Short mmCIF file of C-alpha atoms in Angstrom, two decimals:
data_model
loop_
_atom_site.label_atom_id
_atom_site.label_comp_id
_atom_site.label_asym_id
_atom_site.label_seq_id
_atom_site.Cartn_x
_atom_site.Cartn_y
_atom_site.Cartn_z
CA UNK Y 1 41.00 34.15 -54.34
CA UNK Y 2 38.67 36.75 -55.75
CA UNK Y 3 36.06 33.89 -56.67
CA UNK Y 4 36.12 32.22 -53.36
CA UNK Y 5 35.57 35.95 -51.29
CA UNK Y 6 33.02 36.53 -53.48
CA UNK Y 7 31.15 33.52 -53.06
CA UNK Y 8 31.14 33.67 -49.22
CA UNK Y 9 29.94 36.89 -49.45
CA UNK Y 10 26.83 35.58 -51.74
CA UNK Y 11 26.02 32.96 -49.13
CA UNK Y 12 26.32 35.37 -46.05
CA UNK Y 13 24.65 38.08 -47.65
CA UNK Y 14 21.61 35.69 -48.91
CA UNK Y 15 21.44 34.15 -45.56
CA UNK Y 16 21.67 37.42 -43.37
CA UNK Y 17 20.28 40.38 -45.41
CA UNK Y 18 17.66 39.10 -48.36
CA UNK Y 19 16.69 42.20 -48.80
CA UNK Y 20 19.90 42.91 -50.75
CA UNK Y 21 19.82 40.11 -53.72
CA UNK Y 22 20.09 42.90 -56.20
CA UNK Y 23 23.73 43.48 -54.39
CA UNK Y 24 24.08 39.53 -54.49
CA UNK Y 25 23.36 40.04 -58.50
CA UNK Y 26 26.01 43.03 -58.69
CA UNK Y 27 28.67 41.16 -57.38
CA UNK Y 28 27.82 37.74 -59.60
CA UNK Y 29 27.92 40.53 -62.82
CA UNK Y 30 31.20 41.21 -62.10
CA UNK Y 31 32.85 37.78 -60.61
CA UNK Y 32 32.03 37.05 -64.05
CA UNK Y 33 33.51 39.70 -65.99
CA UNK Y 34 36.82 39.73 -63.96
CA UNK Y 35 37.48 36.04 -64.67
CA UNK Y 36 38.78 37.11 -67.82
CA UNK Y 37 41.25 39.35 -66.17
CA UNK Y 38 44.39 37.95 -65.36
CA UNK Y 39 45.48 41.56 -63.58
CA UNK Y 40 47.06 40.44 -60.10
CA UNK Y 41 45.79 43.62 -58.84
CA UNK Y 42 42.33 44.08 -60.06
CA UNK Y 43 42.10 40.67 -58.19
CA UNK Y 44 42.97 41.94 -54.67
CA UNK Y 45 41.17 44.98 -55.08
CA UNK Y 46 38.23 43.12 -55.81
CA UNK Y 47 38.20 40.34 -52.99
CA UNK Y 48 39.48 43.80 -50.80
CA UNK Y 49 35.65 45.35 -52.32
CA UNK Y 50 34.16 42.11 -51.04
CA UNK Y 51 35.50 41.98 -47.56
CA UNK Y 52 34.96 46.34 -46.95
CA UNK Y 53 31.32 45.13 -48.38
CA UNK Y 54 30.22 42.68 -45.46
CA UNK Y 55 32.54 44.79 -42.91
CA UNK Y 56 29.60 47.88 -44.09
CA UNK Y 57 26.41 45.68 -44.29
CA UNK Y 58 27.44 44.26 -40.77
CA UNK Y 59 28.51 47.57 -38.97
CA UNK Y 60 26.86 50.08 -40.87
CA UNK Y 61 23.93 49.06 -42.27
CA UNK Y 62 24.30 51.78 -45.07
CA UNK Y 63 23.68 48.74 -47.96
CA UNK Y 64 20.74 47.49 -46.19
CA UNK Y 65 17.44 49.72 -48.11
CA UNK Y 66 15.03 48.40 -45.29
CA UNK Y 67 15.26 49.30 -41.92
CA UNK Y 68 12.68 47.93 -38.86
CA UNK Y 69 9.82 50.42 -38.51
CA UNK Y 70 8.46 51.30 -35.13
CA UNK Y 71 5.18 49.49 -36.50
CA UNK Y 72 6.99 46.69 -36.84
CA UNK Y 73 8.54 46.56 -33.72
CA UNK Y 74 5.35 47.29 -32.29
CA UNK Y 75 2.71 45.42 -33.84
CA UNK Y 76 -0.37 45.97 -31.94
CA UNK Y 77 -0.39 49.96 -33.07
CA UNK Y 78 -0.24 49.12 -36.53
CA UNK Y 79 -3.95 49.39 -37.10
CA UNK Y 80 -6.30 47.48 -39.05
CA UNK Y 81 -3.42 45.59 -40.41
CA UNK Y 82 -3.05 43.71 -37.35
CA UNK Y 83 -4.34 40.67 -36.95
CA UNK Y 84 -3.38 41.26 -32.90
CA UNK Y 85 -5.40 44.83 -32.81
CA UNK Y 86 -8.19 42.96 -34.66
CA UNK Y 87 -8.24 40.61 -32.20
CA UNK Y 88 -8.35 43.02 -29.57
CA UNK Y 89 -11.54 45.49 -29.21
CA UNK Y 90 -13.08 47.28 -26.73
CA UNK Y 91 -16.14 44.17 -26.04
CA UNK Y 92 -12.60 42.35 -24.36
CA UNK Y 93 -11.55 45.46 -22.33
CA UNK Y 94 -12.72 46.18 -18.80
CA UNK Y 95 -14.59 49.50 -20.10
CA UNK Y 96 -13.21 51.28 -16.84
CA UNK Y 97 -9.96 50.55 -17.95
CA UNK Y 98 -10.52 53.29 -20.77
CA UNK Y 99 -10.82 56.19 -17.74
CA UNK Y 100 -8.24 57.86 -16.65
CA UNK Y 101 -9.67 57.83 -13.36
CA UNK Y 102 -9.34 54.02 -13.04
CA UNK Y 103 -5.28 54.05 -13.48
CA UNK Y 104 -5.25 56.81 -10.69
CA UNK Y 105 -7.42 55.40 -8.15
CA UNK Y 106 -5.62 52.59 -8.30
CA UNK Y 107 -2.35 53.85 -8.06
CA UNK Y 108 -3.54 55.86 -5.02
CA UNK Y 109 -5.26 52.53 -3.53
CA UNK Y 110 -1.74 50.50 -4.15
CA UNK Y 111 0.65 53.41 -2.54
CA UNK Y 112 -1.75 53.66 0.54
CA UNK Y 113 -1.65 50.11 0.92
CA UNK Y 114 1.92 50.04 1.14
CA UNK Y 115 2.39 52.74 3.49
CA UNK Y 116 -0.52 51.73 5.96
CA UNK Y 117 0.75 48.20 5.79
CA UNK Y 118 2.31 47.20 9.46
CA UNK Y 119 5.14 45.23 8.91
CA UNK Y 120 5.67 41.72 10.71
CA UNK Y 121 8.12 41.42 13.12
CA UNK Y 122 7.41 38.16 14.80
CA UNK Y 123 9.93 35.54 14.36
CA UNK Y 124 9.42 33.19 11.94
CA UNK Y 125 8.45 29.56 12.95
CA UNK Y 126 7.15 27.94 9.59
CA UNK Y 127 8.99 29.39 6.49
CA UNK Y 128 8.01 27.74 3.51
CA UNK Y 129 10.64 28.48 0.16
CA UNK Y 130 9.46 27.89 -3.54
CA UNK Y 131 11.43 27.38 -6.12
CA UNK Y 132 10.33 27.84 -9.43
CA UNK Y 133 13.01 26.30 -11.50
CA UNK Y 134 13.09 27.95 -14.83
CA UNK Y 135 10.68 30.71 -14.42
CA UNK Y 136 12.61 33.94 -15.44
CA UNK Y 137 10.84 37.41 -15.84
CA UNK Y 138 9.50 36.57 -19.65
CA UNK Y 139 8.24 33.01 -18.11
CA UNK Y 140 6.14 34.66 -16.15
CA UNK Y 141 4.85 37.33 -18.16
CA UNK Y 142 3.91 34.94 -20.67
CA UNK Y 143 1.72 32.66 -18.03
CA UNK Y 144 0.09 36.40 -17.22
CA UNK Y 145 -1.53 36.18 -20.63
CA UNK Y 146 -2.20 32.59 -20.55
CA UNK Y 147 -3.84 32.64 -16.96
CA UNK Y 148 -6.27 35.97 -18.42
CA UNK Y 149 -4.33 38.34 -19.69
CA UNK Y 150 -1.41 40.83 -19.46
CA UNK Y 151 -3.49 42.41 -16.41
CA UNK Y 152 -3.84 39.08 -14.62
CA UNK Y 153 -1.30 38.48 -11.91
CA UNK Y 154 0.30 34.87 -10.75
CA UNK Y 155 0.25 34.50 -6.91
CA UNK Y 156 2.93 35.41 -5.69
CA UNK Y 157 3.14 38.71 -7.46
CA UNK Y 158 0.55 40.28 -5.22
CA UNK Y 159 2.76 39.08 -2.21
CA UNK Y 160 3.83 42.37 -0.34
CA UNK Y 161 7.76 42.74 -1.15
CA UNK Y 162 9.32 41.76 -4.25
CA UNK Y 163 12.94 41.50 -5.40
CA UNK Y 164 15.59 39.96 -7.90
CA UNK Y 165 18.27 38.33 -7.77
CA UNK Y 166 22.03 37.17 -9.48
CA UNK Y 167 22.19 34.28 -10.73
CA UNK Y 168 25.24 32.60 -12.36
CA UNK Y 169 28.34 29.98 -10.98
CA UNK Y 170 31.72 31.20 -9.50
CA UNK Y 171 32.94 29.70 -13.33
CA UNK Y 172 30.02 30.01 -15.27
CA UNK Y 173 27.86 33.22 -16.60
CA UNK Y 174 24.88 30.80 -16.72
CA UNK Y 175 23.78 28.98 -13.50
CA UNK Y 176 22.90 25.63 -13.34
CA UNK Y 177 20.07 24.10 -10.67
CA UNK Y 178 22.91 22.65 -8.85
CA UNK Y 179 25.43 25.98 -8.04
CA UNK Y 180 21.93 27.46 -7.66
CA UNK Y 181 20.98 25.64 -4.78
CA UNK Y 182 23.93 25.75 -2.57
CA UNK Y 183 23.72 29.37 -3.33
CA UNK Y 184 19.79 30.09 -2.19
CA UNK Y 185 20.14 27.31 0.33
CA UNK Y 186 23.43 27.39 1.47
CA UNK Y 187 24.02 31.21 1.21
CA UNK Y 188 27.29 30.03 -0.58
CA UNK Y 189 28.27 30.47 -4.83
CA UNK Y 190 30.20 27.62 -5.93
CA UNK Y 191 31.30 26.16 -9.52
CA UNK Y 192 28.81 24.94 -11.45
CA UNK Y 193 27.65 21.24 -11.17
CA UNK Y 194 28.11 21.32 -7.68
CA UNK Y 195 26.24 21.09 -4.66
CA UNK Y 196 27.25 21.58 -1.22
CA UNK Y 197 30.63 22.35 -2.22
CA UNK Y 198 32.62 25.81 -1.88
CA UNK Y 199 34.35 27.19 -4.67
CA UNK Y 200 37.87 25.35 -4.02
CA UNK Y 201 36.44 21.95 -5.28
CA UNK Y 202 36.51 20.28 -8.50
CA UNK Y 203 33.84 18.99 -10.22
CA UNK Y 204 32.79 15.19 -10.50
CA UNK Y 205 36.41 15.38 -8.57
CA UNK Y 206 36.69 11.96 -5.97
CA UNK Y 207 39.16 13.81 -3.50
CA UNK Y 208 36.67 16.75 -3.26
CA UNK Y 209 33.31 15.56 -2.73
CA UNK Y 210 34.43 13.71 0.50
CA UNK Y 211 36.63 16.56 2.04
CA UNK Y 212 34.25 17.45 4.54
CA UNK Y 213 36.72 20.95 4.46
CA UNK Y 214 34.86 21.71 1.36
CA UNK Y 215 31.90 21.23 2.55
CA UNK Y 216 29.00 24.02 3.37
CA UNK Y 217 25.67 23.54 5.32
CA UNK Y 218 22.20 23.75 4.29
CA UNK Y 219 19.21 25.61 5.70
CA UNK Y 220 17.91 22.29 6.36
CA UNK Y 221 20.66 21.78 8.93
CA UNK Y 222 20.06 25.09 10.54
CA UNK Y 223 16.46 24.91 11.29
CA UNK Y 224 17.08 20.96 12.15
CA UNK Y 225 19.66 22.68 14.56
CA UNK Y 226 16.95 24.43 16.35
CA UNK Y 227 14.28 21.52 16.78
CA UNK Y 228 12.49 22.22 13.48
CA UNK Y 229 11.19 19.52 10.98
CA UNK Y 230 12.37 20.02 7.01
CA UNK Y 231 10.14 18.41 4.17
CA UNK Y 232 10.53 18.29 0.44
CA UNK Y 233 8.18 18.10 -2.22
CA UNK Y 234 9.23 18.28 -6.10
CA UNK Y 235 7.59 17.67 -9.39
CA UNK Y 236 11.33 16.18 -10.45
CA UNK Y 237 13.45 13.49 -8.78
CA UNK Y 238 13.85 13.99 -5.69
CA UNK Y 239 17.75 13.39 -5.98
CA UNK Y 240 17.92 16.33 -8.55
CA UNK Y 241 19.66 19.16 -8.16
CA UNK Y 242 17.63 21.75 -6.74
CA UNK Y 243 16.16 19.11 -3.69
CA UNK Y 244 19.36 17.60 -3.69
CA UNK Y 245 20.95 21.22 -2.23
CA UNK Y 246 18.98 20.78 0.96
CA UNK Y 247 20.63 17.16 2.10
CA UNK Y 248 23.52 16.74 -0.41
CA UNK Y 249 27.70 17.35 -0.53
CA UNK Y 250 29.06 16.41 -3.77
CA UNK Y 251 30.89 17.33 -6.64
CA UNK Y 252 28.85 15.96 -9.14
CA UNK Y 253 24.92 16.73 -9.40
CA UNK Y 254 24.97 13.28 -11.93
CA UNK Y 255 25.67 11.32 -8.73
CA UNK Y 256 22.17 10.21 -7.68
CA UNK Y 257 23.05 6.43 -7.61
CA UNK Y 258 26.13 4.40 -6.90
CA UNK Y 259 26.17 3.47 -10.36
CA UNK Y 260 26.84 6.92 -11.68
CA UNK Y 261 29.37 7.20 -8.87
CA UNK Y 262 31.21 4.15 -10.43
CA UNK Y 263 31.44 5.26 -14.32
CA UNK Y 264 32.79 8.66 -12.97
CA UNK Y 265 35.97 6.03 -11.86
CA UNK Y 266 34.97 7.15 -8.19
CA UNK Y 267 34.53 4.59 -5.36
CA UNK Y 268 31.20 4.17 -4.54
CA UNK Y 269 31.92 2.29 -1.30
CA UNK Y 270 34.34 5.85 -0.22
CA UNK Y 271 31.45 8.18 -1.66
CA UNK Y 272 28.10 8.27 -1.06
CA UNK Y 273 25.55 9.38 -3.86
CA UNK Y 274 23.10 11.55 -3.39
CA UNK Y 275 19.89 9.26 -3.11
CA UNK Y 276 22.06 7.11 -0.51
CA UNK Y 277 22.54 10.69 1.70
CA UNK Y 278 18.77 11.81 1.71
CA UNK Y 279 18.19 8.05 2.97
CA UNK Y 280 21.44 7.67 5.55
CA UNK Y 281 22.70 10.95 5.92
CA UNK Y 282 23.16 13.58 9.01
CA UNK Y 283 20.64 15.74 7.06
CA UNK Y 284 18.24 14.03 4.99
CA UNK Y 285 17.73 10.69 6.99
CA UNK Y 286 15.50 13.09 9.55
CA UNK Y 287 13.21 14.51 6.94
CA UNK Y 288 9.95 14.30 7.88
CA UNK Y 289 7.97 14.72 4.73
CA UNK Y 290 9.56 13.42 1.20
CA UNK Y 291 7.32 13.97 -2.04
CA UNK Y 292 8.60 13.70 -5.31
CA UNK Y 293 9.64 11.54 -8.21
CA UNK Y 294 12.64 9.45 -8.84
CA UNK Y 295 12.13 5.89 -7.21
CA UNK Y 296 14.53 4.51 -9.63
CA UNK Y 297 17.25 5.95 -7.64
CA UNK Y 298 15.93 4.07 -5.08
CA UNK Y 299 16.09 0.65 -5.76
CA UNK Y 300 18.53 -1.94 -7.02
CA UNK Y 301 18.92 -2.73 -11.31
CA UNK Y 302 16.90 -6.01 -9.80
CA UNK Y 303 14.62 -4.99 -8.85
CA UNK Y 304 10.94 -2.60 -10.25
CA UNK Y 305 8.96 0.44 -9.15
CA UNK Y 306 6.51 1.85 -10.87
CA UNK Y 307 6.86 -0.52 -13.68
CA UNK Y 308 11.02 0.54 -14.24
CA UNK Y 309 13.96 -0.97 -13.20
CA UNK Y 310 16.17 0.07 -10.57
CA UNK Y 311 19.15 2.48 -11.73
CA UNK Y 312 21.72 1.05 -8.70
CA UNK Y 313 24.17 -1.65 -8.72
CA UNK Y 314 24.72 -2.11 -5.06
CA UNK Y 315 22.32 -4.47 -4.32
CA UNK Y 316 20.64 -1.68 -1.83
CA UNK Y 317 16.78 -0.81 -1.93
CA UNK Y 318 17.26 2.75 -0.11
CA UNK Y 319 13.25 2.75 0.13
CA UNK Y 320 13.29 -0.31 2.27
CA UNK Y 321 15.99 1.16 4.53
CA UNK Y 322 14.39 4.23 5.20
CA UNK Y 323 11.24 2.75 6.29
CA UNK Y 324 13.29 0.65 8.10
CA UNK Y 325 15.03 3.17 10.60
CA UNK Y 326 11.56 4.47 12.51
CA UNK Y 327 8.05 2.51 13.24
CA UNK Y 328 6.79 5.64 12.73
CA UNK Y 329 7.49 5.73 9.08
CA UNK Y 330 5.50 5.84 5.88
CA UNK Y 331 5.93 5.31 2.22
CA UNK Y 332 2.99 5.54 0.65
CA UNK Y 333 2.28 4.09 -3.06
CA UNK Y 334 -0.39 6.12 -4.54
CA UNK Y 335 -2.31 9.47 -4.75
CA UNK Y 336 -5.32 7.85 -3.01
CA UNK Y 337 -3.08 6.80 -0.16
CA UNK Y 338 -1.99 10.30 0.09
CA UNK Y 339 -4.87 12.36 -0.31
CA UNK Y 340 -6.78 9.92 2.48
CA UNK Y 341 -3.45 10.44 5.28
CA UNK Y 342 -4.57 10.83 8.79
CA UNK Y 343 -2.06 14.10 9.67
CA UNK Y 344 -3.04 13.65 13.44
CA UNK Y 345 -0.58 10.37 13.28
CA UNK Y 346 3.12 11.03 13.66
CA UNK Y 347 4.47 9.48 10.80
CA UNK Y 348 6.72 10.68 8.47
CA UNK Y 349 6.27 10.51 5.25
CA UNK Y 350 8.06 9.24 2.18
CA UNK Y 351 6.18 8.55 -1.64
CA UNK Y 352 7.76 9.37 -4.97
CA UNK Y 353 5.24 9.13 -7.68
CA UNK Y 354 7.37 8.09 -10.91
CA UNK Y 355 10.26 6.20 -11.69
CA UNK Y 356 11.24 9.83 -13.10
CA UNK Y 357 10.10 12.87 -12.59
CA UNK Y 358 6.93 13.62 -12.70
CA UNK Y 359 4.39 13.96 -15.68
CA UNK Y 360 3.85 16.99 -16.38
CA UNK Y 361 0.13 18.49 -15.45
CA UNK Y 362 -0.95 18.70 -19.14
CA UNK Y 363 -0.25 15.16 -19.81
CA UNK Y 364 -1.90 13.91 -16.55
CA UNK Y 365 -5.05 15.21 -17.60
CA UNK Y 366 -4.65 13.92 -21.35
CA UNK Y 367 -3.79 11.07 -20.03
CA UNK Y 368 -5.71 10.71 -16.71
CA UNK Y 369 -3.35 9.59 -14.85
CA UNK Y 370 -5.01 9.20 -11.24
CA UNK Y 371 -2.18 8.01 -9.39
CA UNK Y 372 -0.05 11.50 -9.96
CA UNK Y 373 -0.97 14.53 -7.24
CA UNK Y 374 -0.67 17.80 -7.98
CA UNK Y 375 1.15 20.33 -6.80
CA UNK Y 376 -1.00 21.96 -4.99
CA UNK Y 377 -2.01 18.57 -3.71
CA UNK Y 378 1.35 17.70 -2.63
CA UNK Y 379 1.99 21.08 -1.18
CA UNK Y 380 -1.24 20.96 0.92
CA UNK Y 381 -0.56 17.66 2.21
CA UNK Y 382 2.97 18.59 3.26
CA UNK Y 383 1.95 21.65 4.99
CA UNK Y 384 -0.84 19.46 7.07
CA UNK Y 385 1.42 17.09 8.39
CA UNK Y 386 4.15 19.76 8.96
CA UNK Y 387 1.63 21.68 10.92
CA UNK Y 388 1.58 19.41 13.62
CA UNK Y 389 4.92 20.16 14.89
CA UNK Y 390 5.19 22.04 17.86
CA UNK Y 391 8.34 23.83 16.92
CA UNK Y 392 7.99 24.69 13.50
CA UNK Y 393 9.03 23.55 10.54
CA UNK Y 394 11.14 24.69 7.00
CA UNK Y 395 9.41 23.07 4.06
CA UNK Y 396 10.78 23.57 0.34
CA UNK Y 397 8.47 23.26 -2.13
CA UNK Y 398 9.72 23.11 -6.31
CA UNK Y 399 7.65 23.11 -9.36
CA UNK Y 400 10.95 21.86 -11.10
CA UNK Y 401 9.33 20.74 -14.40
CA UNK Y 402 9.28 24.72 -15.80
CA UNK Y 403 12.53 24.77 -16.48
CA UNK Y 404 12.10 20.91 -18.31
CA UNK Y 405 9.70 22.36 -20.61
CA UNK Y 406 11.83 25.18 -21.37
CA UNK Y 407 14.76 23.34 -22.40
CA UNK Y 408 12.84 21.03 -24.73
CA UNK Y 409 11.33 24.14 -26.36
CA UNK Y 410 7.73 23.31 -25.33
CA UNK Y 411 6.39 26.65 -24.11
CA UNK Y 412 2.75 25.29 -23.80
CA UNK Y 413 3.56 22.98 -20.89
CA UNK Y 414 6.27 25.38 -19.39
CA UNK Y 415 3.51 27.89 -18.57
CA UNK Y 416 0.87 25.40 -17.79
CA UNK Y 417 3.35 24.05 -15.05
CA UNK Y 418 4.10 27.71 -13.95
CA UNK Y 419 0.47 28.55 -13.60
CA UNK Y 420 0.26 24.95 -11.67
CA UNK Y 421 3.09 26.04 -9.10
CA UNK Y 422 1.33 29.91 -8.44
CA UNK Y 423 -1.81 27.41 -7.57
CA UNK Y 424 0.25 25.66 -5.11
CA UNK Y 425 1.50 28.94 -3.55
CA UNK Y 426 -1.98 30.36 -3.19
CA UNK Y 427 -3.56 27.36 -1.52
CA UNK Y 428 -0.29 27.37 0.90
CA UNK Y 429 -0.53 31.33 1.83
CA UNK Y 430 -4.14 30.59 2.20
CA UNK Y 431 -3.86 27.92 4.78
CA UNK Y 432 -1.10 28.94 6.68
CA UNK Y 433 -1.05 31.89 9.41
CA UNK Y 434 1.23 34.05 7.77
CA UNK Y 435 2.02 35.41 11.63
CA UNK Y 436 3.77 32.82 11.97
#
């Protein structure tokens, strides 16, 4: 017993604390020297010294000699030593940034601002949300430095009121895009995996996602409620999760085809998946401007866009139908197309980019991919047709690819597409009457 304590205190203490291998040593001296005892009780007080030696190294720290240093901690005071202070010298500092004078003028200029500024009080008639999936507090610090420094600011920080918010599932700490959703846009928390969907249902449950009980309503449907037109526009499917919880009920976010309805056991004749709602349903079939990727979802296993195959077994090409419903509609096939639209026609519009979602920016400038709009351009475009609406509009706009970046552990694109979506919210607050 004694050996085997022993040993898993070698490999936790090697593993956790290097600093103590002259510890490690210790103990090896004297695994070694017991052996030769055959004394039951030197044997449990031994394994007992090994056990009372991780409990102190783990809640104590008294074995450890080194301790973190505030210099350590804190590397850009630690002097020449620092590569980072190096780095930084006073030819790379804004020299009235050294004043103190600078810091209080400009706390003086900020407070006045604030209290001078006349709030407005006119009812809103175009609201425009975006959704930066995946951009936390350290996310956007992070882009600060990338964009120019820890001084710079992203867009929407300079925007006059500022808050945070909760967010997590009715059964999970950590919210998904798709409990997320139906809470921002529905006003509503539900379990996670979910959109559209109170609390009561089950997920990737048949029953559930087609009790219309269950079921909660979208800001979509209220501003469609009072005469307003709704558009989208994603850098990710456009049946994911987050655009999905403006037109979408259903207890599974996976559901974007019929396909994925089926291998969940689920009729897909009783429940309709989420691409087939944006296309037929109450909400999303009146949509007047849909940009995004995802045109997979779209179309039957049969059949190609954008060089993929369909992802849908039931023969359907959703594209087709939605063009389909109204002369007046539009899907257009590439960037060109888009960026040359005549907004004084009353068309709406419907063109998904990529069989997926989108590239990323980064790789369609490696890559030069011409066909692929920006953000910005997409938002732009969205807003101009939207514009034209004489009673308003709700438009959601999501730089959704952040949070793709992020979960493949590729930091370099996940600020380059959160520097891309504070673009697209600059060039939007800039054309817009924010009166309105």
């Amino acid at each position: 017993m004694f050996s085997h304590v022993c040993n898993l205190t070698r490999i936790f203490l090697i593993s956790r604390y290097l600093q103590v291998h002259l510890i490690v040593i210790f103990i090896q001296i004297v695994s070694v020297v017991i052996k030769s005892v055959k004394s039951e009780n030197m044997d449990k007080f031994l394994s007992f010294f090994c056990v009372f030696l991780i409990f102190h190294i783990i809640f104590c720290d008294a074995a450890v000699p080194y301790r973190i240093s505030d210099i350590d901690m804190h590397p850009h005071i630690n002097g020449e030593k620092s590569l980072t202070a190096k780095a930084i010298t006073t030819s790379s500092i804004n020299t009235d940034e050294l004043t103190k004078e600078y810091w209080l003028e400009n706390a003086i200029k900020l407070v006045t601002e604030k209290v001078n500024a006349i709030p407005n009080t006119n009812k809103a008639k175009k609201v425009i949300l975006f959704v930066g999936d995946g951009m936390g507090l350290t996310t956007t610090a992070a882009a600060r430095v990338v964009l120019g420094g820890e001084e710079s600011s992203l867009s929407f920080e300079n925007f006059p009121h500022t808050a945070s918010s909760k967010t997590y599932c009715l059964d999970k700490g950590v919210a998904d895009s798709a409990c997320s959703a139906t809470s921002f846009l529905h006003g509503v928390k539900t379990n996670n995996g979910m959109i559209g969907l109170n609390g009561f249902a089950r997920r990737s449950n048949c029953e559930d996602s087609n009790n219309t009980r269950l079921y909660t309503d979208s800001i979509a449907k209220w501003a469609q409620d009072k005469g307003m037109a709704i558009g989208v526009v994603t850098t990710t499917r456009i049946t994911h999760a987050t655009p999905a919880g403006l037109y979408a009920n259903t207890a599974e976010r996976n559901w974007e085809t019929n396909a994925e309805v089926i291998a969940s056991s689920c009729d897909d004749y009783q429940i309709d998946d989420i691409a087939e709602q944006l296309v037929t349903g109450e909400i999303g079939s009146k949509f007047k401007v849909i940009l995004g990727g995802g045109s997979r979802n779209f179309i039957n296993n049969n059949e190609t866009e954008h060089e993929s195959k369909g992802m849908r077994s039931d023969g359907r090409n959703l594209i087709n139908e939605w063009i389909s419903k109204k002369s007046s509609r539009r899907f257009i096939r590439t960037r060109a197309e888009l960026m040359d639209l005549n907004v004084d026609d009353e068309e709406d519009i419907f063109r998904l980019f990529s069989s997926d979602h989108l590239p990323y920016h980064l790789d369609v400038e490696d890559k030069k991919l011409v066909e692929v709009p920006s953000l910005e351009e997409m938002t732009m475009k969205a807003i101009q047709i939207l514009d034209k609406v004489q009673n308003g509009y709700f438009l959601m706009v999501e730089g959704g690819r952040i949070d793709h970046s992020h979960h493949n552990g590729e930091a370099k694109y996940a600020l380059d597409e959160t520097i891309e979506f504070s673009k697209a919210i600059q060039s939007a607050v800039e054309s817009v009457d924010l009166r309105d």
